[in-house]
Amino acid sequence: MKVLFLTLLLGVVCAAQEEEAEQNLSELSGSWRTVYIGSTNPEKIQENGPFRTYFRELVFDDEKGTVDFYFSVKRDGKWKNVHVKATKQDDGTYVADYEGQNVFKIVSLSRTHLVAHNINVDKHGQKTELTGLFVKLNVEDEDLEKFWKLTEDKGIDKKNVVIPLLSSHIKLLFGWLIHPEQL
C-alpha cells in the first residue's frame, strides 16, 4: 500500500513539474503594472529617464516567440506611450531594441507577478543592468523578496530603485510610504 501511495505521489509531483515547465505564456497576457525598477545606472531610471517605465500591458505570443511590451515613459515632463516587441532566443532570453540593445530574462513568473532582469547597452556602448517587479494585482511579500534578492545579486543599491509613478522623494515598501533614507 505504501509503495502504491508513493508511486501515486511521485506521479503527481512529476506531472506538476512538467506542467510548470510547459507553462503557456500566452495565458499570462494582459494588464500588468510596474511596482519597482532598479538600475546600476541611476540616470536611466531618474525622472524623465528612458527606463522609468510604467507597464500597462504584456502580450506573449508562444507561437511566434515574442512578447509585446506596452508601457508609458515620462519624457520632458509628459507621458508618452511606447510599444516594444521582443523576440525569444534559444537560451530563453528575449532581445529587444529600445534605447539601445536589450537582453531581457524572466527570473520569476506566475499568474500574478513577474520579476525580470534586463541588460541594456545604449548607443554609446554603456552597459546598464536593470531589475523589475511587475504585477497584475497586489504585491505579495514573496514577490518583493524575489525582486530584492535579484536586485542585490546584480549589485544594484537600494537607493537606485524607484517606483515610476511616485515622486523621487518617497517610496513604497511593504504597503507603507516611507522616505528613502529609511530604506
PDB file of C-alpha atoms in Angstrom:
ATOM      1  CA  MET A   1       0.000   0.000   0.000  1.00  0.00           C
ATOM      2  CA  LYS A   2       2.848   2.384   0.866  1.00  0.00           C
ATOM      3  CA  VAL A   3       4.533   1.645  -2.458  1.00  0.00           C
ATOM      4  CA  LEU A   4       1.305   2.385  -4.317  1.00  0.00           C
ATOM      5  CA  PHE A   5       0.856   5.663  -2.419  1.00  0.00           C
ATOM      6  CA  LEU A   6       4.472   6.731  -3.039  1.00  0.00           C
ATOM      7  CA  THR A   7       4.180   5.861  -6.729  1.00  0.00           C
ATOM      8  CA  LEU A   8       0.997   7.914  -6.998  1.00  0.00           C
ATOM      9  CA  LEU A   9       2.597  10.821  -5.124  1.00  0.00           C
ATOM     10  CA  LEU A  10       5.679  10.718  -7.362  1.00  0.00           C
ATOM     11  CA  GLY A  11       3.454  10.738 -10.453  1.00  0.00           C
ATOM     12  CA  VAL A  12       1.556  13.802  -9.238  1.00  0.00           C
ATOM     13  CA  VAL A  13       4.787  15.672  -8.432  1.00  0.00           C
ATOM     14  CA  CYS A  14       6.294  14.862 -11.839  1.00  0.00           C
ATOM     15  CA  ALA A  15       3.108  15.931 -13.625  1.00  0.00           C
ATOM     16  CA  ALA A  16       3.048  19.216 -11.714  1.00  0.00           C
ATOM     17  CA  GLN A  17       6.674  19.942 -12.604  1.00  0.00           C
ATOM     18  CA  GLU A  18       6.056  19.076 -16.244  1.00  0.00           C
ATOM     19  CA  GLU A  19       3.012  21.355 -16.331  1.00  0.00           C
ATOM     20  CA  GLU A  20       5.028  24.189 -14.767  1.00  0.00           C
ATOM     21  CA  ALA A  21       7.861  23.717 -17.284  1.00  0.00           C
ATOM     22  CA  GLU A  22       5.391  23.853 -20.185  1.00  0.00           C
ATOM     23  CA  GLN A  23       3.646  26.999 -18.944  1.00  0.00           C
ATOM     24  CA  ASN A  24       1.770  28.707 -21.741  1.00  0.00           C
ATOM     25  CA  LEU A  25       2.980  32.301 -21.555  1.00  0.00           C
ATOM     26  CA  SER A  26       0.162  33.479 -23.833  1.00  0.00           C
ATOM     27  CA  GLU A  27      -2.230  32.828 -20.931  1.00  0.00           C
ATOM     28  CA  LEU A  28      -0.366  35.487 -18.930  1.00  0.00           C
ATOM     29  CA  SER A  29      -1.019  38.228 -21.473  1.00  0.00           C
ATOM     30  CA  GLY A  30      -2.969  41.190 -20.190  1.00  0.00           C
ATOM     31  CA  SER A  31      -2.717  44.180 -17.904  1.00  0.00           C
ATOM     32  CA  TRP A  32       0.454  44.441 -15.825  1.00  0.00           C
ATOM     33  CA  ARG A  33       1.784  47.314 -13.752  1.00  0.00           C
ATOM     34  CA  THR A  34       5.255  48.313 -12.663  1.00  0.00           C
ATOM     35  CA  VAL A  35       5.983  48.213  -8.944  1.00  0.00           C
ATOM     36  CA  TYR A  36       9.764  48.687  -8.770  1.00  0.00           C
ATOM     37  CA  ILE A  37      12.636  49.257 -11.182  1.00  0.00           C
ATOM     38  CA  GLY A  38      16.274  49.079 -10.105  1.00  0.00           C
ATOM     39  CA  SER A  39      19.322  50.110 -12.125  1.00  0.00           C
ATOM     40  CA  THR A  40      23.110  50.067 -11.940  1.00  0.00           C
ATOM     41  CA  ASN A  41      22.916  53.459 -13.670  1.00  0.00           C
ATOM     42  CA  PRO A  42      20.517  55.725 -11.727  1.00  0.00           C
ATOM     43  CA  GLU A  43      20.298  58.206 -14.627  1.00  0.00           C
ATOM     44  CA  LYS A  44      18.375  55.621 -16.659  1.00  0.00           C
ATOM     45  CA  ILE A  45      15.549  55.471 -14.084  1.00  0.00           C
ATOM     46  CA  GLN A  46      15.507  59.023 -12.761  1.00  0.00           C
ATOM     47  CA  GLU A  47      12.637  61.394 -13.571  1.00  0.00           C
ATOM     48  CA  ASN A  48      12.373  61.563 -17.415  1.00  0.00           C
ATOM     49  CA  GLY A  49      14.849  58.653 -17.756  1.00  0.00           C
ATOM     50  CA  PRO A  50      14.231  56.109 -20.544  1.00  0.00           C
ATOM     51  CA  PHE A  51      13.753  53.155 -18.173  1.00  0.00           C
ATOM     52  CA  ARG A  52      11.495  54.841 -15.648  1.00  0.00           C
ATOM     53  CA  THR A  53       8.677  52.951 -17.317  1.00  0.00           C
ATOM     54  CA  TYR A  54       5.154  52.154 -16.225  1.00  0.00           C
ATOM     55  CA  PHE A  55       3.930  48.901 -17.773  1.00  0.00           C
ATOM     56  CA  ARG A  56       0.339  48.791 -18.974  1.00  0.00           C
ATOM     57  CA  GLU A  57       0.155  45.533 -20.904  1.00  0.00           C
ATOM     58  CA  LEU A  58       2.215  42.497 -21.884  1.00  0.00           C
ATOM     59  CA  VAL A  59       1.221  40.282 -24.808  1.00  0.00           C
ATOM     60  CA  PHE A  60       3.025  36.943 -25.009  1.00  0.00           C
ATOM     61  CA  ASP A  61       2.853  35.006 -28.284  1.00  0.00           C
ATOM     62  CA  ASP A  62       4.152  31.480 -27.759  1.00  0.00           C
ATOM     63  CA  GLU A  63       3.833  30.527 -31.433  1.00  0.00           C
ATOM     64  CA  LYS A  64       5.906  33.458 -32.682  1.00  0.00           C
ATOM     65  CA  GLY A  65       8.220  33.510 -29.657  1.00  0.00           C
ATOM     66  CA  THR A  66       7.585  37.178 -28.967  1.00  0.00           C
ATOM     67  CA  VAL A  67       6.414  39.436 -26.194  1.00  0.00           C
ATOM     68  CA  ASP A  68       4.970  42.883 -26.791  1.00  0.00           C
ATOM     69  CA  PHE A  69       5.545  45.482 -24.080  1.00  0.00           C
ATOM     70  CA  TYR A  70       3.117  48.384 -23.862  1.00  0.00           C
ATOM     71  CA  PHE A  71       4.269  50.971 -21.368  1.00  0.00           C
ATOM     72  CA  SER A  72       4.399  54.666 -20.615  1.00  0.00           C
ATOM     73  CA  VAL A  73       7.522  56.698 -20.034  1.00  0.00           C
ATOM     74  CA  LYS A  74       7.764  60.319 -18.987  1.00  0.00           C
ATOM     75  CA  ARG A  75       9.801  62.496 -21.361  1.00  0.00           C
ATOM     76  CA  ASP A  76      10.238  66.236 -20.918  1.00  0.00           C
ATOM     77  CA  GLY A  77       7.535  66.170 -18.253  1.00  0.00           C
ATOM     78  CA  LYS A  78       4.948  64.459 -20.486  1.00  0.00           C
ATOM     79  CA  TRP A  79       3.873  60.807 -20.525  1.00  0.00           C
ATOM     80  CA  LYS A  80       4.490  59.011 -23.823  1.00  0.00           C
ATOM     81  CA  ASN A  81       3.019  55.625 -24.792  1.00  0.00           C
ATOM     82  CA  VAL A  82       5.611  53.160 -26.082  1.00  0.00           C
ATOM     83  CA  HIS A  83       5.361  49.740 -27.742  1.00  0.00           C
ATOM     84  CA  VAL A  84       8.394  47.435 -27.906  1.00  0.00           C
ATOM     85  CA  LYS A  85       8.464  43.911 -29.367  1.00  0.00           C
ATOM     86  CA  ALA A  86      10.992  41.406 -28.013  1.00  0.00           C
ATOM     87  CA  THR A  87      11.950  38.121 -29.657  1.00  0.00           C
ATOM     88  CA  LYS A  88      12.694  34.951 -27.709  1.00  0.00           C
ATOM     89  CA  GLN A  89      16.165  33.455 -28.161  1.00  0.00           C
ATOM     90  CA  ASP A  90      17.237  29.803 -27.912  1.00  0.00           C
ATOM     91  CA  ASP A  91      18.572  30.383 -24.381  1.00  0.00           C
ATOM     92  CA  GLY A  92      15.149  31.608 -23.163  1.00  0.00           C
ATOM     93  CA  THR A  93      16.061  35.301 -23.049  1.00  0.00           C
ATOM     94  CA  TYR A  94      14.297  37.961 -25.093  1.00  0.00           C
ATOM     95  CA  VAL A  95      16.038  40.548 -27.281  1.00  0.00           C
ATOM     96  CA  ALA A  96      14.567  43.983 -27.989  1.00  0.00           C
ATOM     97  CA  ASP A  97      15.629  47.317 -29.409  1.00  0.00           C
ATOM     98  CA  TYR A  98      14.737  50.171 -27.054  1.00  0.00           C
ATOM     99  CA  GLU A  99      17.221  52.880 -26.105  1.00  0.00           C
ATOM    100  CA  GLY A 100      19.886  50.525 -27.455  1.00  0.00           C
ATOM    101  CA  GLN A 101      20.089  46.736 -27.393  1.00  0.00           C
ATOM    102  CA  ASN A 102      18.363  44.827 -24.586  1.00  0.00           C
ATOM    103  CA  VAL A 103      18.590  41.251 -23.382  1.00  0.00           C
ATOM    104  CA  PHE A 104      15.643  40.552 -21.090  1.00  0.00           C
ATOM    105  CA  LYS A 105      15.324  37.495 -18.843  1.00  0.00           C
ATOM    106  CA  ILE A 106      12.284  36.410 -16.864  1.00  0.00           C
ATOM    107  CA  VAL A 107      13.614  35.366 -13.457  1.00  0.00           C
ATOM    108  CA  SER A 108      10.294  34.548 -11.774  1.00  0.00           C
ATOM    109  CA  LEU A 109       6.839  34.407 -13.308  1.00  0.00           C
ATOM    110  CA  SER A 110       3.374  33.445 -12.128  1.00  0.00           C
ATOM    111  CA  ARG A 111      -0.172  34.451 -12.979  1.00  0.00           C
ATOM    112  CA  THR A 112       0.217  37.463 -10.676  1.00  0.00           C
ATOM    113  CA  HIS A 113       3.859  38.608 -10.742  1.00  0.00           C
ATOM    114  CA  LEU A 114       6.892  38.931 -12.990  1.00  0.00           C
ATOM    115  CA  VAL A 115      10.443  39.534 -11.768  1.00  0.00           C
ATOM    116  CA  ALA A 116      12.843  40.376 -14.583  1.00  0.00           C
ATOM    117  CA  HIS A 117      16.454  41.236 -15.341  1.00  0.00           C
ATOM    118  CA  ASN A 118      17.422  43.364 -18.339  1.00  0.00           C
ATOM    119  CA  ILE A 119      20.841  44.239 -19.713  1.00  0.00           C
ATOM    120  CA  ASN A 120      20.809  47.381 -21.847  1.00  0.00           C
ATOM    121  CA  VAL A 121      23.717  48.549 -23.991  1.00  0.00           C
ATOM    122  CA  ASP A 122      22.971  52.050 -25.243  1.00  0.00           C
ATOM    123  CA  LYS A 123      24.236  53.753 -28.414  1.00  0.00           C
ATOM    124  CA  HIS A 124      27.357  54.916 -26.537  1.00  0.00           C
ATOM    125  CA  GLY A 125      28.218  51.340 -25.532  1.00  0.00           C
ATOM    126  CA  GLN A 126      27.302  51.921 -21.876  1.00  0.00           C
ATOM    127  CA  LYS A 127      26.026  48.751 -20.190  1.00  0.00           C
ATOM    128  CA  THR A 128      23.252  49.078 -17.602  1.00  0.00           C
ATOM    129  CA  GLU A 129      21.683  46.248 -15.625  1.00  0.00           C
ATOM    130  CA  LEU A 130      18.068  46.691 -14.596  1.00  0.00           C
ATOM    131  CA  THR A 131      15.692  44.694 -12.421  1.00  0.00           C
ATOM    132  CA  GLY A 132      11.933  44.988 -12.311  1.00  0.00           C
ATOM    133  CA  LEU A 133       8.917  43.796 -10.372  1.00  0.00           C
ATOM    134  CA  PHE A 134       5.628  43.835 -12.265  1.00  0.00           C
ATOM    135  CA  VAL A 135       2.251  42.616 -11.004  1.00  0.00           C
ATOM    136  CA  LYS A 136      -1.297  42.050 -12.187  1.00  0.00           C
ATOM    137  CA  LEU A 137      -2.983  42.686  -8.855  1.00  0.00           C
ATOM    138  CA  ASN A 138      -1.459  43.138  -5.426  1.00  0.00           C
ATOM    139  CA  VAL A 139       2.180  42.853  -4.451  1.00  0.00           C
ATOM    140  CA  GLU A 140       2.888  39.778  -2.327  1.00  0.00           C
ATOM    141  CA  ASP A 141       5.747  39.590   0.179  1.00  0.00           C
ATOM    142  CA  GLU A 142       7.204  36.624  -1.738  1.00  0.00           C
ATOM    143  CA  ASP A 143       7.301  38.703  -4.956  1.00  0.00           C
ATOM    144  CA  LEU A 144       9.115  41.507  -3.138  1.00  0.00           C
ATOM    145  CA  GLU A 145      11.638  39.055  -1.708  1.00  0.00           C
ATOM    146  CA  LYS A 146      12.410  37.689  -5.185  1.00  0.00           C
ATOM    147  CA  PHE A 147      12.829  41.198  -6.582  1.00  0.00           C
ATOM    148  CA  TRP A 148      15.081  42.400  -3.741  1.00  0.00           C
ATOM    149  CA  LYS A 149      17.224  39.243  -3.941  1.00  0.00           C
ATOM    150  CA  LEU A 150      17.705  39.659  -7.703  1.00  0.00           C
ATOM    151  CA  THR A 151      18.449  43.360  -7.265  1.00  0.00           C
ATOM    152  CA  GLU A 152      21.051  42.619  -4.602  1.00  0.00           C
ATOM    153  CA  ASP A 153      22.554  39.766  -6.684  1.00  0.00           C
ATOM    154  CA  LYS A 154      23.008  42.186  -9.602  1.00  0.00           C
ATOM    155  CA  GLY A 155      24.820  44.698  -7.377  1.00  0.00           C
ATOM    156  CA  ILE A 156      22.100  47.333  -7.509  1.00  0.00           C
ATOM    157  CA  ASP A 157      21.964  49.563  -4.429  1.00  0.00           C
ATOM    158  CA  LYS A 158      18.535  50.080  -2.820  1.00  0.00           C
ATOM    159  CA  LYS A 159      18.887  53.819  -3.396  1.00  0.00           C
ATOM    160  CA  ASN A 160      18.878  53.039  -7.141  1.00  0.00           C
ATOM    161  CA  VAL A 161      15.377  51.540  -7.031  1.00  0.00           C
ATOM    162  CA  VAL A 162      12.322  53.588  -7.967  1.00  0.00           C
ATOM    163  CA  ILE A 163       8.577  53.343  -8.216  1.00  0.00           C
ATOM    164  CA  PRO A 164       7.868  55.036 -11.547  1.00  0.00           C
ATOM    165  CA  LEU A 165       4.592  56.718 -10.598  1.00  0.00           C
ATOM    166  CA  LEU A 166       5.749  58.130  -7.269  1.00  0.00           C
ATOM    167  CA  SER A 167       7.952  61.161  -6.896  1.00  0.00           C
ATOM    168  CA  SER A 168      11.624  60.521  -6.282  1.00  0.00           C
ATOM    169  CA  HIS A 169      11.164  61.681  -2.681  1.00  0.00           C
ATOM    170  CA  ILE A 170       9.053  58.774  -1.442  1.00  0.00           C
ATOM    171  CA  LYS A 171       8.999  55.037  -1.943  1.00  0.00           C
ATOM    172  CA  LEU A 172       6.541  52.280  -1.156  1.00  0.00           C
ATOM    173  CA  LEU A 173       7.796  49.332   0.859  1.00  0.00           C
ATOM    174  CA  PHE A 174       5.526  46.534   2.092  1.00  0.00           C
ATOM    175  CA  GLY A 175       2.491  48.773   1.781  1.00  0.00           C
ATOM    176  CA  TRP A 176       3.845  51.692   3.824  1.00  0.00           C
ATOM    177  CA  LEU A 177       5.002  55.039   2.496  1.00  0.00           C
ATOM    178  CA  ILE A 178       8.477  55.843   3.772  1.00  0.00           C
ATOM    179  CA  HIS A 179      11.288  58.219   2.935  1.00  0.00           C
ATOM    180  CA  PRO A 180      14.279  56.745   1.019  1.00  0.00           C
ATOM    181  CA  GLU A 181      16.542  57.479   3.994  1.00  0.00           C
ATOM    182  CA  GLN A 182      14.599  54.842   5.950  1.00  0.00           C
ATOM    183  CA  LEU A 183      15.398  52.036   3.473  1.00  0.00           C
TER     184      LEU A 183
END
